[in-house]
Short mmCIF file of C-alpha atoms and ligand atoms in Angstrom, two decimals:
data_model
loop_
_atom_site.label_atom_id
_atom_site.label_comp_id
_atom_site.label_asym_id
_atom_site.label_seq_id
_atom_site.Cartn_x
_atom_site.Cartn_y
_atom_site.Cartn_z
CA UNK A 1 -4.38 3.48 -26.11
CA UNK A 2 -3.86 1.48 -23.15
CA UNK A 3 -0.81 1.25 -21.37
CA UNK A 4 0.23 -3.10 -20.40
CA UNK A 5 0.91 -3.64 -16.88
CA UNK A 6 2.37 -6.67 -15.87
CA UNK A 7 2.37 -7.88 -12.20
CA UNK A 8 4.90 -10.19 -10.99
CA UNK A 9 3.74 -11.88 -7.86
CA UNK A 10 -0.22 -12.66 -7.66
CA UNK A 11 -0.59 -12.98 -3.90
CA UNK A 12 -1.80 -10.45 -1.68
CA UNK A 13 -1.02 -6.93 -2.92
CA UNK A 14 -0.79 -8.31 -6.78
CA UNK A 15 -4.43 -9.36 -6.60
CA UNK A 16 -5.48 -6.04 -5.62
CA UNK A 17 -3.33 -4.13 -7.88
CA UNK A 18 -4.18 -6.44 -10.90
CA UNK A 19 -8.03 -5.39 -10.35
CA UNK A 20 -7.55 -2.28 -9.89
CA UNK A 21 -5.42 -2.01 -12.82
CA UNK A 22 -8.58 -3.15 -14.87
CA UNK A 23 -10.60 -0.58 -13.42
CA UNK A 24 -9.09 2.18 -15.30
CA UNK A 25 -9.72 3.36 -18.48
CA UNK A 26 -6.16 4.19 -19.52
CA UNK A 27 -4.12 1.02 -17.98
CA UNK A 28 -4.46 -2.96 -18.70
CA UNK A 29 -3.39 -6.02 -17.54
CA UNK A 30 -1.65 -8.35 -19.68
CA UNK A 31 -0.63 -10.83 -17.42
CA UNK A 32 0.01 -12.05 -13.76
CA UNK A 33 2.49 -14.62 -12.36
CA UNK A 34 2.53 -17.04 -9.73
CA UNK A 35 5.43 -19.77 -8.63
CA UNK A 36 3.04 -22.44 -7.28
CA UNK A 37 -0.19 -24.14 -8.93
CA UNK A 38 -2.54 -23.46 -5.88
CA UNK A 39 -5.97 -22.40 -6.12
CA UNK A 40 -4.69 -18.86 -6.41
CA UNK A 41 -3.30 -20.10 -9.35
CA UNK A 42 -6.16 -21.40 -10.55
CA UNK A 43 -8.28 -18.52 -9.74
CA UNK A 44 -5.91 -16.08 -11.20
CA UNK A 45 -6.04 -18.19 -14.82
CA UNK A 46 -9.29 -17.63 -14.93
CA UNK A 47 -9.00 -13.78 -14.50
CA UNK A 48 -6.22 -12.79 -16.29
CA UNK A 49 -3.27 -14.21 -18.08
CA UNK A 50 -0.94 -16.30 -16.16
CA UNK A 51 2.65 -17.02 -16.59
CA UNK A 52 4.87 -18.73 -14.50
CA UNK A 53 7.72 -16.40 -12.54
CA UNK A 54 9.92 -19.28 -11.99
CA UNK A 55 10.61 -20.48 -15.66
CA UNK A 56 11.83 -23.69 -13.82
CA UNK A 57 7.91 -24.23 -12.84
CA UNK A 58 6.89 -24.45 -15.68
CA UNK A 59 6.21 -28.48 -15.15
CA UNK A 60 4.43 -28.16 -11.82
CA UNK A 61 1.92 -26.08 -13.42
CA UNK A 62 1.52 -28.49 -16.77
CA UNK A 63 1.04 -31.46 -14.07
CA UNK A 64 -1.76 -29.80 -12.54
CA UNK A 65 -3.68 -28.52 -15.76
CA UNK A 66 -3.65 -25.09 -15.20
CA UNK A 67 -3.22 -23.31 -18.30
CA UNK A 68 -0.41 -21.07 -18.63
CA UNK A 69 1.06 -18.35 -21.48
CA UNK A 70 4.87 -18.76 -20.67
CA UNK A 71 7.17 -17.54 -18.20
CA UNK A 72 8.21 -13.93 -16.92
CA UNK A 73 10.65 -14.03 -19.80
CA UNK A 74 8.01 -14.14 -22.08
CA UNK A 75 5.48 -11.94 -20.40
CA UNK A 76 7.85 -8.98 -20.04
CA UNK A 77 8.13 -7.87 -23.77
CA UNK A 78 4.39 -7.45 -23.80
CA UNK A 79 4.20 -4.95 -21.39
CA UNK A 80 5.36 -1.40 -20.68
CA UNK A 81 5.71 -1.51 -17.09
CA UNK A 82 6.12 -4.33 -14.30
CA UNK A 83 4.50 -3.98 -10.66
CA UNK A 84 6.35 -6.31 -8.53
CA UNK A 85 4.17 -7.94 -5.82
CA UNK A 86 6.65 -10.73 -4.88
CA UNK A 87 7.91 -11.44 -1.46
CA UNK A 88 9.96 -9.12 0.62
CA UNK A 89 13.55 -8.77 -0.77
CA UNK A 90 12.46 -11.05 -3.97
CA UNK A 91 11.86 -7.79 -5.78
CA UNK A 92 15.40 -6.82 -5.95
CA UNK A 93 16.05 -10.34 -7.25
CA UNK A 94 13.90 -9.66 -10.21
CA UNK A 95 15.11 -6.62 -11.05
CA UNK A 96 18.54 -8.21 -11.36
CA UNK A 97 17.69 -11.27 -13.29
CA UNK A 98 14.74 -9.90 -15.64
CA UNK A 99 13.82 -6.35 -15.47
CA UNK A 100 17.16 -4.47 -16.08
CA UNK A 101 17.93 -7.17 -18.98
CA UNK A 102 14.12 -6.82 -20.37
CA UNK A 103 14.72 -2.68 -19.96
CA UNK A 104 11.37 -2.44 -18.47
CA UNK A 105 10.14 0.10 -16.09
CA UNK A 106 9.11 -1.24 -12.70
CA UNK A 107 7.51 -0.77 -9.37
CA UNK A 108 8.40 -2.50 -6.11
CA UNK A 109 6.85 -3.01 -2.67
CA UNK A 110 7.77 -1.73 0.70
CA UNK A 111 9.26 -4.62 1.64
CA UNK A 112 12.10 -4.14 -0.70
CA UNK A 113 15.46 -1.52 0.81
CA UNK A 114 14.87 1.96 -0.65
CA UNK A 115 18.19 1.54 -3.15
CA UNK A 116 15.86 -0.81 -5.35
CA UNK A 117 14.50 2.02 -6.54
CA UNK A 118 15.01 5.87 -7.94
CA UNK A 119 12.18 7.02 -5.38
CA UNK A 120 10.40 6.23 -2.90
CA UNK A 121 6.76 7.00 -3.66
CA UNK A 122 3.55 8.39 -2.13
CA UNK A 123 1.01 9.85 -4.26
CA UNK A 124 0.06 12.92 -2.18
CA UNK A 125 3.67 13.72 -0.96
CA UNK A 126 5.88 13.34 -4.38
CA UNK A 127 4.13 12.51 -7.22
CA UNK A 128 5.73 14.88 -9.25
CA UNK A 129 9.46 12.77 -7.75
CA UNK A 130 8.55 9.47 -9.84
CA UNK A 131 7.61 11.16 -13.38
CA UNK A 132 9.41 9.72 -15.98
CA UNK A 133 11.37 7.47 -13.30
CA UNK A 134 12.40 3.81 -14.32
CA UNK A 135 12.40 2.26 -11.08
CA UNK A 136 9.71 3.13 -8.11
CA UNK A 137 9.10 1.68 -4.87
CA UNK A 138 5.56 2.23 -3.28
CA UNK A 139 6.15 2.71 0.48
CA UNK A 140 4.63 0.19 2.99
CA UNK A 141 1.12 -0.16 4.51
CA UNK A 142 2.36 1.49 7.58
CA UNK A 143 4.41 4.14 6.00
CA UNK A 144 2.05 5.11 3.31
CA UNK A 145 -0.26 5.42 6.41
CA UNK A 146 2.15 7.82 8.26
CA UNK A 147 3.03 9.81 5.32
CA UNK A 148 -0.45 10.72 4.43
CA UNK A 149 -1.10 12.06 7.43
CA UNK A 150 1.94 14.11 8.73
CA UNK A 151 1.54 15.30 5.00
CA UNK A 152 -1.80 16.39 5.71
CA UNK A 153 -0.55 18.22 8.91
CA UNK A 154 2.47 19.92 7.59
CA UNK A 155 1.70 21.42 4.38
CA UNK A 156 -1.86 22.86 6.90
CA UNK A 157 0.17 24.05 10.01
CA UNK A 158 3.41 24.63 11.20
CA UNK A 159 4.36 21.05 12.96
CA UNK A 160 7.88 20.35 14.68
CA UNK A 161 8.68 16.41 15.64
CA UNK A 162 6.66 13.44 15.06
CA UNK A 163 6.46 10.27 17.43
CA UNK A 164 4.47 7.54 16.82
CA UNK A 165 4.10 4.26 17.77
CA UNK A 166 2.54 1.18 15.27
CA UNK A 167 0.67 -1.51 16.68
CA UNK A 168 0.94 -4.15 13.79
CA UNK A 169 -1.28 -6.64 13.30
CA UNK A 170 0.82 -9.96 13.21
CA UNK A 171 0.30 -11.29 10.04
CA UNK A 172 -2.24 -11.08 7.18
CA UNK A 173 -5.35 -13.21 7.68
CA UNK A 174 -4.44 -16.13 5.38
CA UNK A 175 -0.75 -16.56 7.17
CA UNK A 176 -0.93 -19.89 8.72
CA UNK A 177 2.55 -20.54 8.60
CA UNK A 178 3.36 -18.38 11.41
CA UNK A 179 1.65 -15.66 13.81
CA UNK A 180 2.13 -14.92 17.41
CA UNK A 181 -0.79 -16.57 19.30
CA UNK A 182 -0.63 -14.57 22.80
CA UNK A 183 1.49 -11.94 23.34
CA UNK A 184 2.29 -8.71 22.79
CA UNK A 185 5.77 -8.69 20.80
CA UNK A 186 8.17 -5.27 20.70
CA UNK A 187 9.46 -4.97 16.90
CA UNK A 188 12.23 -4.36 17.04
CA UNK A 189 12.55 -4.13 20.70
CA UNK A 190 14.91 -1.17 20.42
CA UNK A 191 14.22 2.44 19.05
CA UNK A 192 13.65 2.96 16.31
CA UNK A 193 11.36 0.99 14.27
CA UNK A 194 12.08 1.21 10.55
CA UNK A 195 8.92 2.77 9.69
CA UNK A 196 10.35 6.33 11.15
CA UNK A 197 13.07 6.55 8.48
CA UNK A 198 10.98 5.09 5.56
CA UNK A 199 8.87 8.10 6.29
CA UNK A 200 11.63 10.24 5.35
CA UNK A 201 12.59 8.44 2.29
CA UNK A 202 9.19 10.39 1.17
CA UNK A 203 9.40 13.53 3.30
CA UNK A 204 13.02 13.85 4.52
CA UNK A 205 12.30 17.33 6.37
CA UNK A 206 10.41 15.24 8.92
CA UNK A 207 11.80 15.24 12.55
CA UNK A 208 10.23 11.31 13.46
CA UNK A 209 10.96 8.90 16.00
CA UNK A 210 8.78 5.53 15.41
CA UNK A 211 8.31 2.99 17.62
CA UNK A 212 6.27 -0.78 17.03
CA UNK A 213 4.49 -3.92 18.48
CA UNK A 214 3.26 -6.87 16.82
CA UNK A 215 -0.33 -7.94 18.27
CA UNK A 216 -2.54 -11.23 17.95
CA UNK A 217 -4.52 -9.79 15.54
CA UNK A 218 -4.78 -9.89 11.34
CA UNK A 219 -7.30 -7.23 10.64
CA UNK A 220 -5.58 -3.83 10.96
CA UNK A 221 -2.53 -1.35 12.09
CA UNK A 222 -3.05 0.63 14.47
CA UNK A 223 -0.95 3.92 14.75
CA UNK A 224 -0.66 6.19 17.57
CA UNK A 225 0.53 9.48 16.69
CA UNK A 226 1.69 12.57 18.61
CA UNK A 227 2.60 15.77 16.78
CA UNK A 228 4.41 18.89 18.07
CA UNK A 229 2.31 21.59 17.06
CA UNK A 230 4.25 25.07 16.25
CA UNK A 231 0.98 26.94 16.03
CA UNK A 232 -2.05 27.08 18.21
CA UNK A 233 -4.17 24.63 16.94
CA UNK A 234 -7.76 23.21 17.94
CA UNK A 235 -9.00 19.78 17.31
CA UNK A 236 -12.34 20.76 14.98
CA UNK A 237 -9.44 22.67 12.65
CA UNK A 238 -7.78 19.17 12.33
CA UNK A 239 -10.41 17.85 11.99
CA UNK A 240 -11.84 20.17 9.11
CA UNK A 241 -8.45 19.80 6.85
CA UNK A 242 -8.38 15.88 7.33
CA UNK A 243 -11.89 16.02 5.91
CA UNK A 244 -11.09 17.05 2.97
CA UNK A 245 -8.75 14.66 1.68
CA UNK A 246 -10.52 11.81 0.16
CA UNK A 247 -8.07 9.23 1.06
CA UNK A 248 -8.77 9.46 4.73
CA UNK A 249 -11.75 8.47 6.47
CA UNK A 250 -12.92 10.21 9.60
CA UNK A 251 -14.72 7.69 11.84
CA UNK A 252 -16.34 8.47 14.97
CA UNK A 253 -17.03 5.84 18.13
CA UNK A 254 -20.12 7.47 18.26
CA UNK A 255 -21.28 5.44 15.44
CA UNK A 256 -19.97 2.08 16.56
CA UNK A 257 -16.93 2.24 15.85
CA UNK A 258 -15.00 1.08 18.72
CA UNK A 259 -12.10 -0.92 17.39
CA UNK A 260 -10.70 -2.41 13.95
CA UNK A 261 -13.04 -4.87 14.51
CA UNK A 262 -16.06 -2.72 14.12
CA UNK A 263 -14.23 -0.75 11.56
CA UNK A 264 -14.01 -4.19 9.54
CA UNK A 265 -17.26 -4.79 9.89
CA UNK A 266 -18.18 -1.97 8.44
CA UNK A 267 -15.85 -2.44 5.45
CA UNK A 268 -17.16 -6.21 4.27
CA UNK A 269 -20.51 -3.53 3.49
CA UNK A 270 -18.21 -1.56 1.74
CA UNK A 271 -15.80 -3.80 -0.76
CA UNK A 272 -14.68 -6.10 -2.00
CA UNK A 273 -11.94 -8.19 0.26
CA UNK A 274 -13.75 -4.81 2.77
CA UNK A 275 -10.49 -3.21 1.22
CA UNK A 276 -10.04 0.24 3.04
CA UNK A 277 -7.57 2.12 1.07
CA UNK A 278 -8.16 5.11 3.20
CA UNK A 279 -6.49 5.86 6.66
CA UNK A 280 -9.58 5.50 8.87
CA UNK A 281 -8.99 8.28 11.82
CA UNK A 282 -10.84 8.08 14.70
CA UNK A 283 -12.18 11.74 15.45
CA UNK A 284 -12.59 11.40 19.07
CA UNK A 285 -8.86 11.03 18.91
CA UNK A 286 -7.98 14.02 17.80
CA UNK A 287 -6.89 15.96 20.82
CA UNK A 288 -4.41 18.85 21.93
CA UNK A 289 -2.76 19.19 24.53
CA UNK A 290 -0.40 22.21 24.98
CA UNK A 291 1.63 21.83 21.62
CA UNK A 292 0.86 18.25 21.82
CA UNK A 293 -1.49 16.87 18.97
CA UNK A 294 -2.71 13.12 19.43
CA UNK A 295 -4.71 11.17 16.72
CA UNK A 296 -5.16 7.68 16.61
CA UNK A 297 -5.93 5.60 13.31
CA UNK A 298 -6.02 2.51 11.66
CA UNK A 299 -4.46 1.07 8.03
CA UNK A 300 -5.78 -2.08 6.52
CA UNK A 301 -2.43 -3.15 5.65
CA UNK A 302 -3.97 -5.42 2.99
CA UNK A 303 -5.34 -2.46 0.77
CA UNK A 304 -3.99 1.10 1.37
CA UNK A 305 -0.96 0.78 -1.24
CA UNK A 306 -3.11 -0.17 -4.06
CA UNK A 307 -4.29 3.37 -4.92
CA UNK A 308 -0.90 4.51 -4.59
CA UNK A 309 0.68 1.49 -7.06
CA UNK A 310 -2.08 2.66 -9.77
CA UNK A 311 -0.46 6.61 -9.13
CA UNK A 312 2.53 5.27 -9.78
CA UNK A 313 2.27 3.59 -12.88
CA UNK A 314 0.73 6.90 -14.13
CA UNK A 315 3.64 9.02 -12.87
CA UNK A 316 6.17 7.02 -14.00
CA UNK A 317 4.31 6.38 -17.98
CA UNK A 318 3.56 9.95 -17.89
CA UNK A 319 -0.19 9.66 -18.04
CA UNK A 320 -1.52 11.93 -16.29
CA UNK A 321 -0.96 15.23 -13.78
CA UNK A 322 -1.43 14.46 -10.20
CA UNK A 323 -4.29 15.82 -9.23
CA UNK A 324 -6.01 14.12 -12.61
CA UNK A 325 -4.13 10.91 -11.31
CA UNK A 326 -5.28 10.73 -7.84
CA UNK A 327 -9.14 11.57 -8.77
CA UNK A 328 -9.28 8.69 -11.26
CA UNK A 329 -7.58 6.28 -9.10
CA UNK A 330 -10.57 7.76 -6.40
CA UNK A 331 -13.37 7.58 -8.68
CA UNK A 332 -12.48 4.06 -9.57
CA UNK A 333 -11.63 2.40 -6.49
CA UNK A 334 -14.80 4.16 -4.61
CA UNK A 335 -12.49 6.15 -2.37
CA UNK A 336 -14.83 9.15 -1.45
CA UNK A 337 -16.77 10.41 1.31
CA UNK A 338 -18.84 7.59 3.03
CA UNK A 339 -19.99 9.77 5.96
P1 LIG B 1 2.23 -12.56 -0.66
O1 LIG B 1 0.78 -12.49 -0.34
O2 LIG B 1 3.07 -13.60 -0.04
O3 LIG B 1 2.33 -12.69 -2.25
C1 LIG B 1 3.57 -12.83 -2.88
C2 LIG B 1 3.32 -13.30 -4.31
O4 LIG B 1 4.57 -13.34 -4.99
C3 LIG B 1 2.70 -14.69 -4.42
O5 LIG B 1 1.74 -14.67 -5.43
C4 LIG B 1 3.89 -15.56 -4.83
O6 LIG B 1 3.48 -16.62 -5.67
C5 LIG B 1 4.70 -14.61 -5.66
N1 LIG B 1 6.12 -14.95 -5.74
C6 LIG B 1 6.87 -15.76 -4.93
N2 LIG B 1 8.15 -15.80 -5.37
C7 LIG B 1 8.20 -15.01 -6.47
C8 LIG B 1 9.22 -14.66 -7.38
N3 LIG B 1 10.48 -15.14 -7.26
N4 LIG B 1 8.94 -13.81 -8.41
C9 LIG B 1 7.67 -13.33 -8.56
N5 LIG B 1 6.65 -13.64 -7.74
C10 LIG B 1 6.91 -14.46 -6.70
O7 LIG B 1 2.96 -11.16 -0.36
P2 LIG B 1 2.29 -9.74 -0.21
O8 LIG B 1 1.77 -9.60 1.17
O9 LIG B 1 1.40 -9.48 -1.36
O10 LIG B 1 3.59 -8.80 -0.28
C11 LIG B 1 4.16 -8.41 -1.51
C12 LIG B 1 4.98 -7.16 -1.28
O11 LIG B 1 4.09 -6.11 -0.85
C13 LIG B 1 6.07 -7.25 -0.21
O12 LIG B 1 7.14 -6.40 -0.58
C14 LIG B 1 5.40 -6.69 1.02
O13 LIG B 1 6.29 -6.18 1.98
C15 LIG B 1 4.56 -5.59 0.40
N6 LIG B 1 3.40 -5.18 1.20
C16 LIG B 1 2.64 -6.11 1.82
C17 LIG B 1 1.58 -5.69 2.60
C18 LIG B 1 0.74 -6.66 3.36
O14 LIG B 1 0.29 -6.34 4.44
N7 LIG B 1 0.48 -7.85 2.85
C19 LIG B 1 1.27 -4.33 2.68
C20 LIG B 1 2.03 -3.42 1.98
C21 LIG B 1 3.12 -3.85 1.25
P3 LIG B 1 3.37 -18.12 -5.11
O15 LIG B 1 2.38 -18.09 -3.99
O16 LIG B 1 2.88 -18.86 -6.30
O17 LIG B 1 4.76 -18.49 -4.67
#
């Protein structure tokens, strides 16, 4: 049997997780919402069932002929769990209003405070933290980038503190409401940037200090790391463990790949959307120095948490053991050695 995922909020993320959802063999999705009759809307109707997550919508959509099931209300008792993939802060709103009243389990976004939630979630670092667990939130884009990869380093060596510095791109490609056209903005312009102590919400033994800049750009993050390394370490043995998780991608200049454009590029071969839900490391950047470590990498913001929502659901329902989690949610998605 098939466990019914509903996701509230069809827009970036919830597109992503609703397909991915249908990729696996133990999971379905029995409906998506949207607020607006766009041609996301429409598109989504045609995919999947749609409901309406403003009840008082309801109209707007009947005016414009999209067909509809119902409301939230009415999609909620068909499901067993709810991934929320509204707007920042909205999640906490529906928890209030439908999801503690419809005694549903749910999952929220990284844009939501960690107190939405019983966890904070990453599937490599704490799996085993959202089992059973009514309400999850799946870290951000940048954070699930970060936490991957410090967990990487300190469960392989003997690390001390972490600073790092995000250069964020802007907005998301179909943003046209806003953006910063030329400049290069500090966010926040004091230390630190939030993205230090989410990290901890997932590993709370980590000594990190983050700091971050919006850029003119809407493909990728960029993260600059530098790691204090309490063992003598050589790049090629970073290199080596790195390798061998799937859900980073070791890239190398040598090939081309010269900036998140190139990386890009090399993803619309790839995917669909050229969704990268691996941290793409750059190996050239791998370098000691003294106790310093350096690596550079980059997060397409729009994709990374989608493996990581699809973990979740099967932590939280119970479904599976980790490891058996993580290589489904692999297998499906195509996340596996390209190089
Ligand atoms: P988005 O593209 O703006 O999509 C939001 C979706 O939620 C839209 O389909 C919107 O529908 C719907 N919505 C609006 N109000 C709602 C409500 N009251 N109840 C339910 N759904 C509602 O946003 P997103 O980028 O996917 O972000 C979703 C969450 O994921 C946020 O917490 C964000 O921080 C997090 N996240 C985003 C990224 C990223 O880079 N995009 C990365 C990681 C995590 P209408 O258009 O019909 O109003």
């Amino acid at each position: 049997m098939k466990v019914k995922v509903a996701i509230n909020g069809y827009g970036t993320i919830g597109k992503r997780v609703a397909d991915a959802v249908s990729l696996q063999d133990d999971m379905e999705v029995v409906g998506v919402t949207k607020t607006r009759p766009d041609f996301e809307a429409k598109l989504a109707a045609k995919r999947y069932p749609l409901y309406v997550a403003k009840p008082e919508n309801v109209e707007l959509f009947e005016k414009a002929g999209i067909e509809i099931q119902g409301t939230i209300e009415d999609l909620l008792p068909k499901a067993d769990i709810v991934v929320d993939c509204s707007p920042n802060k909205v999640g906490a709103e529906n928890k209030a209003k439908y999801y503690e009243k419809a005694g549903i389990k749910a999952i929220f976004q990284g844009g939501e405070k960690k107190d939405v939630a019983e966890v904070s979630f990453n599937a490599l670092a704490n799996y085993d933290e959202a089992k059973g667990k009514n309400y999850v939130r799946v870290v951000s884009c940048n954070t699930t980038g970060l936490t991957r990869l410090i967990y990487m380093l300190k469960t392989n060596f003997k690390i001390g503190r972490v600073r790092a510095t995000m250069l964020r791109r802007v907005v998301d490609p179909k943003e046209d409401k806003k953006g910063l056209v030329n400049g290069i903005m500090p966010d926040p312009v004091s230390i630190p940037s939030h993205h230090g102590p989410d990290v901890k919400t997932v590993l709370p033994d980590v000594d990190i200090v983050t700091t971050a800049f919006k850029l003119p750009t809407t493909l990728m993050h960029v993260h600059a790391l530098n790691v204090e390394m309490k063992e003598a370490v050589k790049p090629e043995n970073v290199i080596s463990v790195l390798d061998q998780e799937p859900r980073i991608m070791l890239v190398s200049a040598e090939d081309g790949f010269t900036s998140t454009a190139k990386v890009i590029e090399f993803a619309r071969e790839l995917r669909l959307r050229y969704d990268l839900y691996e941290n793409v490391v750059w190996k050239e950047s791998i370098g000691v120095d003294g106790n310093d470590l350096f690596v550079t990498q980059a997060i397409h913001q729009e994709a990374i948490v989608v493996p990581e929502n699809i973990d979740a659901i099967r932590a939280m329902l119970e479904l599976a053991e980790r490891d058996e989690s993580i290589r489904k949610t692999n297998e499906t998605l195509g996340i596996q050695k390209v190089f």
